[in-house]
């Protein structure tokens, strides 16, 4: 073998190495790029010279998987934190929050007790009541907007995920083709595919299974496949079967049916963050606000009806409020429908900030009622079922059914979730505030006798409601509100702390991953000089060979 | 460990971000003066702050209630002050008028003076607060509680308010009466007031005397007293009627029966100028009775006894305006009525003073509760401040520290960015 060909192999190798280095430098900031190394080897057994054995992609599957898992959970926490901080901020307002407005309202009742027939005091009560109810409504409106925002975001995420899985399936095929064509690993396609896995991990937690060391198969945490070889399966955003106002993830099963996945299937990534925030915090906060509003309204109206207004009539409803929501499950087979829902004033102490599932059994048997927050079934004595009229009472509400339920039919009941949206102050006429109590309270309200315009006993009783255990028979309004603040605050705090920890871990893993796969410009600069010199040296070899050759040729001259 | 260029860059940026976040948080705390801005900053403190601020709001409500209670009570108290003055002047006038040296004309002029006082008193009893609400009508504060009645002589006054007392919650467990009703002020006597006598005979229905169902005595008997001599007497505390009857021999006899008609004093011969005692009371009698004349002795708060201040004054004016025509019977009727009225006015004055004293006590109570509440308020403020407010010294130190941290992170970024082998090629 000649010096020429040795020099030439060196030039080739140097050029390859310089190419690799240039490629590394140019992709220093490319997401998903893994640095490449030119692996040189000795050529042949006797001939001498150098050859490029491989352009090796510096990729560690083990570290990448760890990083992806960490990314998934910190992305979930970041989404959660982003959402919960909105409620956290909402509760932070000390001046316009619900607590000060409730205080103002009860303070205006104190004014009323001081001057029960004074129009200014009465106007004060109506004004503060309006402010209070509108703030309750706007608070609930904000939370409802968040619910709808989450529905929209879930749809977006699902679309993105479908795009990613589709691309993944395409890449699987292209990589297989490229391998078959050249026998070499197509580094840039591999990088793209690993980058897709990472992007997918940011959106949800997935399971990656590498088939034969080549093809990537992706499945959901519950094992259902998303990408299998060159096939991909679509997720769909759909209305929850138990609540048409709620978007959940649906998976099209092999039979072609769209099946809603349980909400806790996906826990990681943006999607998981949204789902956990919604079921752990948003639903709960909305229910707590609803419970607070309903308890206030029912308690206040009850006391107001014990009094008499300036016209000598029994106090009417001071506030109005929405009704409990009930949805029949989309796969019910019976004819039963919920016709009417109402709050049960006599048992309002049993009102809880939770949703319920009602499940019918054999015909005539009382249905089973499950609390959704802790999954417990209500004891038989807490459920009142009248089979003749189809009236079901539990947890401070009453449902009226029509039709015949089939065994296994289910209904989703949200007693207080949307009640706040309809909270309004009903008193417009100053005279209609019932500040007085009748002189014969035990008689029929129609026969009540007015004591006088100076009677402030009912105003005092109304004012005293602020210290009464109106909410669930256990806590006062402000205690319940304080409990909610504490719940949200704690949850936000926990999420923040977890997020910090997760992000720290993710950053570390990222550094580890980068230490192996990332490009260091100083290193590449050094390589550039090295391979440049390598190239020059090989050129010199050819030059020398040429000189030697010329010397030989020159011998004849 | 190999460090990639991206890692160097990202680490610098993220540490700058973190420093900036911390720096801004302290800045926000300083600007708002609060340590806990969002509930998540300190969930326990935030939740307790809701409770404390509710307690504060309630305390404030009670403070406001005390302001209006004090207002009502002071107004009522000042009215009662004038009322007691008026009653005292009425009594002075009656003492003058009782003098034997006064002629009918003199008594007329006293009567007209007394009418003035009477009208003033009714005006006081119908006093209103700043909002036009009547002070002494109980719950019926929208119309004058004392309405005028028609009839012979001076127009009377009838109470048409109710017997309720408006209360206000001035502390968590204290309902304070803030407006006493007219009946308890002007138509009541304090417990423990003694016996009051009226000298009139029973007509069995017709009312032409000062009392319903009675007419004036026909004789000239007058009384002084009655006074309490033996409160342990079993009959003491009941109402008695002293009756004069002429026996078969034409001797005037006197006896006494209680409310049920049981005899408490056996008939005995009437001796003018002597005292008779029965049922624990004693009364001195003078003058000449006629058969059938009576004197009623009742505990001041008994059924049938006059407790109405306005009625007493009306009776006094009516007899003052009466033409005595110099007869001993008229004179006796005048003296007896003035005697009764004087004692009734004493009782009424005592009652007004008692109510006034109770108002004073309530005003004092308000002061005491105010002092307690302002202490409590300060405690709440302090607790609230400890829970959520910022310690400025600590915060400003933190602020400077964060500033240094941020500057250091920025410096580090600039330095790292400047270090590249390419700069030397």
mmCIF file of N, CA and C in Angstrom, chain B residues 147-263:
data_model
loop_
_atom_site.group_PDB
_atom_site.id
_atom_site.type_symbol
_atom_site.label_atom_id
_atom_site.label_comp_id
_atom_site.label_asym_id
_atom_site.label_seq_id
_atom_site.Cartn_x
_atom_site.Cartn_y
_atom_site.Cartn_z
ATOM 1 N N UNK B 147 -101.408 59.053 73.827
ATOM 2 C CA UNK B 147 -102.453 59.739 73.071
ATOM 3 C C UNK B 147 -103.367 60.458 74.055
ATOM 4 N N UNK B 148 -103.957 61.551 73.614
ATOM 5 C CA UNK B 148 -104.838 62.321 74.504
ATOM 6 C C UNK B 148 -106.222 61.697 74.501
ATOM 7 N N UNK B 149 -106.870 61.761 75.680
ATOM 8 C CA UNK B 149 -108.239 61.247 75.759
ATOM 9 C C UNK B 149 -109.186 62.405 76.048
ATOM 10 N N UNK B 150 -110.371 62.282 75.543
ATOM 11 C CA UNK B 150 -111.354 63.331 75.812
ATOM 12 C C UNK B 150 -112.037 63.028 77.140
ATOM 13 N N UNK B 151 -112.745 63.991 77.720
ATOM 14 C CA UNK B 151 -113.458 63.740 78.964
ATOM 15 C C UNK B 151 -113.558 65.022 79.757
ATOM 16 N N UNK B 152 -114.107 64.899 80.970
ATOM 17 C CA UNK B 152 -114.293 66.079 81.790
ATOM 18 C C UNK B 152 -112.955 66.551 82.334
ATOM 19 N N UNK B 153 -112.832 67.844 82.542
ATOM 20 C CA UNK B 153 -111.614 68.377 83.129
ATOM 21 C C UNK B 153 -110.479 68.375 82.142
ATOM 22 N N UNK B 154 -109.284 68.156 82.697
ATOM 23 C CA UNK B 154 -108.092 68.149 81.857
ATOM 24 C C UNK B 154 -108.125 66.913 80.965
ATOM 25 N N UNK B 155 -107.663 67.065 79.692
ATOM 26 C CA UNK B 155 -107.573 65.898 78.811
ATOM 27 C C UNK B 155 -106.557 64.913 79.372
ATOM 28 N N UNK B 156 -106.970 63.660 79.472
ATOM 29 C CA UNK B 156 -106.058 62.653 79.998
ATOM 30 C C UNK B 156 -105.073 62.189 78.940
ATOM 31 N N UNK B 157 -104.229 61.262 79.320
ATOM 32 C CA UNK B 157 -103.263 60.694 78.375
ATOM 33 C C UNK B 157 -103.314 59.188 78.505
ATOM 34 N N UNK B 158 -103.376 58.537 77.348
ATOM 35 C CA UNK B 158 -103.500 57.082 77.372
ATOM 36 C C UNK B 158 -102.291 56.491 76.660
ATOM 37 N N UNK B 159 -101.730 55.455 77.220
ATOM 38 C CA UNK B 159 -100.542 54.841 76.607
ATOM 39 C C UNK B 159 -100.984 53.881 75.513
ATOM 40 N N UNK B 160 -100.512 54.120 74.279
ATOM 41 C CA UNK B 160 -100.872 53.215 73.189
ATOM 42 C C UNK B 160 -99.643 52.526 72.580
ATOM 43 N N UNK B 161 -98.506 52.713 73.252
ATOM 44 C CA UNK B 161 -97.329 51.954 72.808
ATOM 45 C C UNK B 161 -97.468 50.516 73.288
ATOM 46 N N UNK B 162 -96.403 49.724 73.170
ATOM 47 C CA UNK B 162 -96.487 48.382 73.736
ATOM 48 C C UNK B 162 -95.503 48.245 74.881
ATOM 49 N N UNK B 163 -95.525 47.077 75.493
ATOM 50 C CA UNK B 163 -94.731 46.931 76.714
ATOM 51 C C UNK B 163 -93.394 46.284 76.440
ATOM 52 N N UNK B 164 -92.940 46.344 75.175
ATOM 53 C CA UNK B 164 -91.648 45.746 74.847
ATOM 54 C C UNK B 164 -90.524 46.740 75.083
ATOM 55 N N UNK B 165 -89.360 46.200 75.223
ATOM 56 C CA UNK B 165 -88.179 47.015 75.410
ATOM 57 C C UNK B 165 -87.188 46.646 74.319
ATOM 58 N N UNK B 166 -86.836 47.595 73.458
ATOM 59 C CA UNK B 166 -85.916 47.266 72.371
ATOM 60 C C UNK B 166 -84.527 46.997 72.936
ATOM 61 N N UNK B 167 -83.937 45.919 72.424
ATOM 62 C CA UNK B 167 -82.610 45.547 72.926
ATOM 63 C C UNK B 167 -81.601 45.583 71.794
ATOM 64 N N UNK B 168 -80.356 45.756 72.170
ATOM 65 C CA UNK B 168 -79.287 45.662 71.164
ATOM 66 C C UNK B 168 -78.190 44.765 71.674
ATOM 67 N N UNK B 169 -77.573 44.048 70.735
ATOM 68 C CA UNK B 169 -76.482 43.151 71.117
ATOM 69 C C UNK B 169 -75.214 43.980 71.195
ATOM 70 N N UNK B 170 -74.777 44.262 72.420
ATOM 71 C CA UNK B 170 -73.612 45.123 72.562
ATOM 72 C C UNK B 170 -72.354 44.311 72.812
ATOM 73 N N UNK B 171 -72.515 43.025 73.024
ATOM 74 C CA UNK B 171 -71.368 42.143 73.173
ATOM 75 C C UNK B 171 -71.877 40.755 72.835
ATOM 76 N N UNK B 172 -70.941 39.819 72.644
ATOM 77 C CA UNK B 172 -71.383 38.538 72.098
ATOM 78 C C UNK B 172 -72.513 37.923 72.920
ATOM 79 N N UNK B 173 -72.503 38.144 74.239
ATOM 80 C CA UNK B 173 -73.518 37.459 75.032
ATOM 81 C C UNK B 173 -74.364 38.443 75.824
ATOM 82 N N UNK B 174 -74.435 39.694 75.378
ATOM 83 C CA UNK B 174 -75.177 40.673 76.157
ATOM 84 C C UNK B 174 -76.144 41.431 75.260
ATOM 85 N N UNK B 175 -77.439 41.236 75.579
ATOM 86 C CA UNK B 175 -78.456 42.035 74.905
ATOM 87 C C UNK B 175 -78.829 43.161 75.863
ATOM 88 N N UNK B 176 -78.538 44.375 75.490
ATOM 89 C CA UNK B 176 -78.767 45.502 76.389
ATOM 90 C C UNK B 176 -80.064 46.203 76.004
ATOM 91 N N UNK B 177 -80.987 46.405 76.986
ATOM 92 C CA UNK B 177 -82.194 47.180 76.669
ATOM 93 C C UNK B 177 -81.779 48.623 76.381
ATOM 94 N N UNK B 178 -82.179 49.132 75.222
ATOM 95 C CA UNK B 178 -81.747 50.488 74.878
ATOM 96 C C UNK B 178 -82.905 51.477 74.864
ATOM 97 N N UNK B 179 -84.151 51.001 74.856
ATOM 98 C CA UNK B 179 -85.271 51.934 74.849
ATOM 99 C C UNK B 179 -86.357 51.398 75.764
ATOM 100 N N UNK B 180 -86.517 52.026 76.938
ATOM 101 C CA UNK B 180 -87.564 51.580 77.858
ATOM 102 C C UNK B 180 -88.900 52.101 77.345
ATOM 103 N N UNK B 181 -89.954 51.325 77.602
ATOM 104 C CA UNK B 181 -91.247 51.763 77.091
ATOM 105 C C UNK B 181 -91.918 52.716 78.068
ATOM 106 N N UNK B 182 -92.862 53.508 77.571
ATOM 107 C CA UNK B 182 -93.517 54.544 78.350
ATOM 108 C C UNK B 182 -94.255 54.006 79.555
ATOM 109 N N UNK B 183 -94.789 52.794 79.401
ATOM 110 C CA UNK B 183 -95.540 52.229 80.515
ATOM 111 C C UNK B 183 -94.637 52.012 81.728
ATOM 112 N N UNK B 184 -93.431 51.495 81.466
ATOM 113 C CA UNK B 184 -92.546 51.207 82.591
ATOM 114 C C UNK B 184 -91.992 52.489 83.207
ATOM 115 N N UNK B 185 -92.042 53.598 82.457
ATOM 116 C CA UNK B 185 -91.499 54.838 83.003
ATOM 117 C C UNK B 185 -92.589 55.672 83.679
ATOM 118 N N UNK B 186 -93.714 55.849 82.962
ATOM 119 C CA UNK B 186 -94.713 56.814 83.427
ATOM 120 C C UNK B 186 -95.918 56.157 84.081
ATOM 121 N N UNK B 187 -96.039 54.860 83.954
ATOM 122 C CA UNK B 187 -97.222 54.205 84.510
ATOM 123 C C UNK B 187 -96.838 53.030 85.396
ATOM 124 N N UNK B 188 -95.744 53.157 86.096
ATOM 125 C CA UNK B 188 -95.316 52.088 86.995
ATOM 126 C C UNK B 188 -94.814 52.702 88.283
ATOM 127 N N UNK B 189 -94.782 51.879 89.313
ATOM 128 C CA UNK B 189 -94.173 52.320 90.566
ATOM 129 C C UNK B 189 -93.074 51.332 90.906
ATOM 130 N N UNK B 190 -92.066 51.787 91.602
ATOM 131 C CA UNK B 190 -90.990 50.846 91.949
ATOM 132 C C UNK B 190 -91.489 49.849 92.972
ATOM 133 N N UNK B 191 -90.911 48.668 92.962
ATOM 134 C CA UNK B 191 -91.317 47.680 93.959
ATOM 135 C C UNK B 191 -90.895 48.208 95.327
ATOM 136 N N UNK B 192 -91.678 47.888 96.360
ATOM 137 C CA UNK B 192 -91.327 48.344 97.698
ATOM 138 C C UNK B 192 -91.950 49.691 98.046
ATOM 139 N N UNK B 193 -92.704 50.306 97.091
ATOM 140 C CA UNK B 193 -93.391 51.542 97.443
ATOM 141 C C UNK B 193 -94.515 51.197 98.422
ATOM 142 N N UNK B 194 -94.820 52.109 99.335
ATOM 143 C CA UNK B 194 -95.757 51.793 100.416
ATOM 144 C C UNK B 194 -97.216 51.883 99.985
ATOM 145 N N UNK B 195 -98.080 52.035 101.005
ATOM 146 C CA UNK B 195 -99.515 52.095 100.741
ATOM 147 C C UNK B 195 -99.913 53.477 100.261
ATOM 148 N N UNK B 196 -100.925 53.514 99.387
ATOM 149 C CA UNK B 196 -101.499 54.767 98.938
ATOM 150 C C UNK B 196 -102.999 54.706 99.225
ATOM 151 N N UNK B 197 -103.511 55.806 99.756
ATOM 152 C CA UNK B 197 -104.939 55.812 100.087
ATOM 153 C C UNK B 197 -105.695 56.765 99.168
ATOM 154 N N UNK B 198 -106.935 56.427 98.856
ATOM 155 C CA UNK B 198 -107.835 57.336 98.152
ATOM 156 C C UNK B 198 -109.136 57.365 98.948
ATOM 157 N N UNK B 199 -109.692 58.537 99.188
ATOM 158 C CA UNK B 199 -110.918 58.609 99.995
ATOM 159 C C UNK B 199 -112.103 58.878 99.086
ATOM 160 N N UNK B 200 -112.782 57.810 98.646
ATOM 161 C CA UNK B 200 -113.964 57.939 97.815
ATOM 162 C C UNK B 200 -114.886 56.781 98.127
ATOM 163 N N UNK B 201 -116.167 56.920 97.864
ATOM 164 C CA UNK B 201 -117.097 55.834 98.141
ATOM 165 C C UNK B 201 -117.468 55.120 96.845
ATOM 166 N N UNK B 202 -117.722 53.807 96.995
ATOM 167 C CA UNK B 202 -118.031 52.942 95.862
ATOM 168 C C UNK B 202 -119.428 53.259 95.349
ATOM 169 N N UNK B 203 -119.572 53.479 94.032
ATOM 170 C CA UNK B 203 -120.895 53.718 93.477
ATOM 171 C C UNK B 203 -121.486 52.448 92.908
ATOM 172 N N UNK B 204 -120.677 51.424 92.871
ATOM 173 C CA UNK B 204 -121.151 50.185 92.258
ATOM 174 C C UNK B 204 -121.213 50.293 90.751
ATOM 175 N N UNK B 205 -120.427 51.135 90.128
ATOM 176 C CA UNK B 205 -120.341 51.149 88.664
ATOM 177 C C UNK B 205 -120.144 52.541 88.113
ATOM 178 N N UNK B 206 -120.984 53.506 88.540
ATOM 179 C CA UNK B 206 -120.899 54.849 87.975
ATOM 180 C C UNK B 206 -119.582 55.514 88.334
ATOM 181 N N UNK B 207 -118.997 56.279 87.398
ATOM 182 C CA UNK B 207 -117.706 56.906 87.676
ATOM 183 C C UNK B 207 -117.863 58.411 87.658
ATOM 184 N N UNK B 208 -117.966 59.005 88.806
ATOM 185 C CA UNK B 208 -117.947 60.468 88.811
ATOM 186 C C UNK B 208 -116.869 61.001 89.737
ATOM 187 N N UNK B 209 -116.103 60.094 90.348
ATOM 188 C CA UNK B 209 -114.982 60.530 91.184
ATOM 189 C C UNK B 209 -113.691 60.466 90.409
ATOM 190 N N UNK B 210 -112.581 60.496 91.144
ATOM 191 C CA UNK B 210 -111.282 60.427 90.487
ATOM 192 C C UNK B 210 -110.958 58.993 90.095
ATOM 193 N N UNK B 211 -111.608 58.035 90.773
ATOM 194 C CA UNK B 211 -111.341 56.644 90.433
ATOM 195 C C UNK B 211 -112.534 56.077 89.696
ATOM 196 N N UNK B 212 -112.241 55.098 88.850
ATOM 197 C CA UNK B 212 -113.320 54.475 88.082
ATOM 198 C C UNK B 212 -114.246 53.726 89.027
ATOM 199 N N UNK B 213 -115.544 54.004 88.968
ATOM 200 C CA UNK B 213 -116.512 53.300 89.799
ATOM 201 C C UNK B 213 -116.674 53.911 91.187
ATOM 202 N N UNK B 214 -116.140 55.100 91.358
ATOM 203 C CA UNK B 214 -116.226 55.727 92.684
ATOM 204 C C UNK B 214 -116.771 57.154 92.545
ATOM 205 N N UNK B 215 -117.306 57.663 93.685
ATOM 206 C CA UNK B 215 -117.650 59.085 93.723
ATOM 207 C C UNK B 215 -117.107 59.659 95.020
ATOM 208 N N UNK B 216 -117.145 60.963 95.111
ATOM 209 C CA UNK B 216 -116.555 61.603 96.300
ATOM 210 C C UNK B 216 -117.360 61.255 97.549
ATOM 211 N N UNK B 217 -116.640 61.264 98.684
ATOM 212 C CA UNK B 217 -117.326 61.026 99.958
ATOM 213 C C UNK B 217 -118.253 62.187 100.261
ATOM 214 N N UNK B 218 -119.260 61.846 101.056
ATOM 215 C CA UNK B 218 -120.206 62.915 101.365
ATOM 216 C C UNK B 218 -119.835 63.649 102.650
ATOM 217 N N UNK B 219 -119.105 62.997 103.535
ATOM 218 C CA UNK B 219 -118.702 63.633 104.783
ATOM 219 C C UNK B 219 -117.417 64.422 104.613
ATOM 220 N N UNK B 220 -116.888 64.890 105.725
ATOM 221 C CA UNK B 220 -115.690 65.722 105.645
ATOM 222 C C UNK B 220 -114.502 65.018 106.287
ATOM 223 N N UNK B 221 -114.562 63.678 106.278
ATOM 224 C CA UNK B 221 -113.447 62.979 106.915
ATOM 225 C C UNK B 221 -112.193 63.124 106.044
ATOM 226 N N UNK B 222 -111.060 63.409 106.675
ATOM 227 C CA UNK B 222 -109.779 63.455 105.969
ATOM 228 C C UNK B 222 -108.840 62.481 106.630
ATOM 229 N N UNK B 223 -107.838 62.070 105.862
ATOM 230 C CA UNK B 223 -106.875 61.100 106.433
ATOM 231 C C UNK B 223 -105.474 61.671 106.316
ATOM 232 N N UNK B 224 -104.609 61.147 107.154
ATOM 233 C CA UNK B 224 -103.183 61.363 106.895
ATOM 234 C C UNK B 224 -102.504 60.018 107.062
ATOM 235 N N UNK B 225 -101.485 59.769 106.310
ATOM 236 C CA UNK B 225 -100.891 58.423 106.203
ATOM 237 C C UNK B 225 -101.285 57.868 104.855
ATOM 238 N N UNK B 226 -101.469 56.595 104.736
ATOM 239 C CA UNK B 226 -101.257 55.565 105.754
ATOM 240 C C UNK B 226 -99.767 55.282 105.959
ATOM 241 N N UNK B 227 -99.470 54.737 107.121
ATOM 242 C CA UNK B 227 -98.074 54.370 107.354
ATOM 243 C C UNK B 227 -97.985 52.916 107.784
ATOM 244 N N UNK B 228 -96.823 52.372 107.537
ATOM 245 C CA UNK B 228 -96.619 50.955 107.807
ATOM 246 C C UNK B 228 -96.246 50.801 109.262
ATOM 247 N N UNK B 229 -96.928 49.908 109.985
ATOM 248 C CA UNK B 229 -96.559 49.705 111.385
ATOM 249 C C UNK B 229 -96.065 48.293 111.659
ATOM 250 N N UNK B 230 -96.625 47.317 110.944
ATOM 251 C CA UNK B 230 -96.205 45.942 111.238
ATOM 252 C C UNK B 230 -96.193 45.101 109.956
ATOM 253 N N UNK B 231 -95.058 45.090 109.263
ATOM 254 C CA UNK B 231 -95.014 44.355 107.998
ATOM 255 C C UNK B 231 -95.177 42.847 108.184
ATOM 256 N N UNK B 232 -95.070 42.354 109.468
ATOM 257 C CA UNK B 232 -95.194 40.916 109.689
ATOM 258 C C UNK B 232 -96.646 40.481 109.806
ATOM 259 N N UNK B 233 -97.555 41.452 109.849
ATOM 260 C CA UNK B 233 -98.973 41.101 109.948
ATOM 261 C C UNK B 233 -99.372 40.244 108.755
ATOM 262 N N UNK B 234 -100.084 39.140 109.003
ATOM 263 C CA UNK B 234 -100.405 38.238 107.885
ATOM 264 C C UNK B 234 -101.199 38.919 106.786
ATOM 265 N N UNK B 235 -102.006 39.938 107.121
ATOM 266 C CA UNK B 235 -102.808 40.588 106.097
ATOM 267 C C UNK B 235 -102.019 41.672 105.367
ATOM 268 N N UNK B 236 -100.840 41.993 105.828
ATOM 269 C CA UNK B 236 -100.072 43.100 105.263
ATOM 270 C C UNK B 236 -99.736 42.810 103.793
ATOM 271 N N UNK B 237 -99.878 43.843 102.962
ATOM 272 C CA UNK B 237 -99.600 43.668 101.541
ATOM 273 C C UNK B 237 -100.861 43.574 100.726
ATOM 274 N N UNK B 238 -101.996 43.390 101.371
ATOM 275 C CA UNK B 238 -103.253 43.337 100.618
ATOM 276 C C UNK B 238 -103.874 44.722 100.506
ATOM 277 N N UNK B 239 -104.950 44.805 99.726
ATOM 278 C CA UNK B 239 -105.682 46.062 99.624
ATOM 279 C C UNK B 239 -106.792 46.054 100.671
ATOM 280 N N UNK B 240 -107.013 47.210 101.273
ATOM 281 C CA UNK B 240 -108.053 47.289 102.306
ATOM 282 C C UNK B 240 -109.027 48.409 101.967
ATOM 283 N N UNK B 241 -110.249 48.247 102.475
ATOM 284 C CA UNK B 241 -111.224 49.337 102.380
ATOM 285 C C UNK B 241 -111.704 49.675 103.786
ATOM 286 N N UNK B 242 -111.583 50.946 104.132
ATOM 287 C CA UNK B 242 -112.034 51.419 105.438
ATOM 288 C C UNK B 242 -113.451 51.952 105.232
ATOM 289 N N UNK B 243 -114.380 51.430 106.048
ATOM 290 C CA UNK B 243 -115.779 51.820 105.823
ATOM 291 C C UNK B 243 -116.337 52.493 107.078
ATOM 292 N N UNK B 244 -117.160 53.562 106.851
ATOM 293 C CA UNK B 244 -117.820 54.234 107.973
ATOM 294 C C UNK B 244 -119.297 53.876 107.928
ATOM 295 N N UNK B 245 -119.788 53.380 109.031
ATOM 296 C CA UNK B 245 -121.221 53.059 109.096
ATOM 297 C C UNK B 245 -121.787 53.594 110.409
ATOM 298 N N UNK B 246 -123.019 54.032 110.346
ATOM 299 C CA UNK B 246 -123.682 54.502 111.558
ATOM 300 C C UNK B 246 -124.452 53.319 112.123
ATOM 301 N N UNK B 247 -124.245 52.980 113.425
ATOM 302 C CA UNK B 247 -124.991 51.842 113.973
ATOM 303 C C UNK B 247 -126.394 52.292 114.404
ATOM 304 N N UNK B 248 -127.124 51.344 114.928
ATOM 305 C CA UNK B 248 -128.531 51.621 115.266
ATOM 306 C C UNK B 248 -128.674 52.780 116.240
ATOM 307 N N UNK B 249 -127.638 52.985 117.058
ATOM 308 C CA UNK B 249 -127.706 54.036 118.068
ATOM 309 C C UNK B 249 -127.267 55.383 117.509
ATOM 310 N N UNK B 250 -126.928 55.431 116.239
ATOM 311 C CA UNK B 250 -126.482 56.692 115.640
ATOM 312 C C UNK B 250 -125.035 56.979 115.935
ATOM 313 N N UNK B 251 -124.329 55.938 116.419
ATOM 314 C CA UNK B 251 -122.895 56.124 116.688
ATOM 315 C C UNK B 251 -122.110 55.730 115.444
ATOM 316 N N UNK B 252 -121.182 56.596 115.015
ATOM 317 C CA UNK B 252 -120.390 56.313 113.806
ATOM 318 C C UNK B 252 -119.395 55.210 114.129
ATOM 319 N N UNK B 253 -119.458 54.165 113.352
ATOM 320 C CA UNK B 253 -118.535 53.033 113.514
ATOM 321 C C UNK B 253 -117.573 53.016 112.328
ATOM 322 N N UNK B 254 -116.384 52.502 112.573
ATOM 323 C CA UNK B 254 -115.433 52.329 111.462
ATOM 324 C C UNK B 254 -114.980 50.874 111.450
ATOM 325 N N UNK B 255 -114.908 50.264 110.298
ATOM 326 C CA UNK B 255 -114.350 48.911 110.173
ATOM 327 C C UNK B 255 -113.523 48.835 108.899
ATOM 328 N N UNK B 256 -112.825 47.736 108.696
ATOM 329 C CA UNK B 256 -111.995 47.583 107.491
ATOM 330 C C UNK B 256 -112.101 46.159 106.969
ATOM 331 N N UNK B 257 -112.160 46.017 105.651
ATOM 332 C CA UNK B 257 -112.177 44.691 105.028
ATOM 333 C C UNK B 257 -111.053 44.619 104.008
ATOM 334 N N UNK B 258 -110.620 43.394 103.733
ATOM 335 C CA UNK B 258 -109.579 43.247 102.709
ATOM 336 C C UNK B 258 -110.226 43.041 101.346
ATOM 337 N N UNK B 259 -109.418 42.738 100.349
ATOM 338 C CA UNK B 259 -109.893 42.655 98.975
ATOM 339 C C UNK B 259 -111.010 41.640 98.776
ATOM 340 N N UNK B 260 -110.981 40.548 99.602
ATOM 341 C CA UNK B 260 -112.000 39.517 99.429
ATOM 342 C C UNK B 260 -113.226 39.776 100.308
ATOM 343 N N UNK B 261 -113.242 40.867 101.029
ATOM 344 C CA UNK B 261 -114.366 41.157 101.908
ATOM 345 C C UNK B 261 -114.200 40.615 103.315
ATOM 346 N N UNK B 262 -113.084 39.961 103.623
ATOM 347 C CA UNK B 262 -112.833 39.482 104.978
ATOM 348 C C UNK B 262 -112.544 40.685 105.878
ATOM 349 N N UNK B 263 -113.101 40.582 107.045
ATOM 350 C CA UNK B 263 -112.931 41.711 107.971
ATOM 351 C C UNK B 263 -111.538 41.662 108.574
#
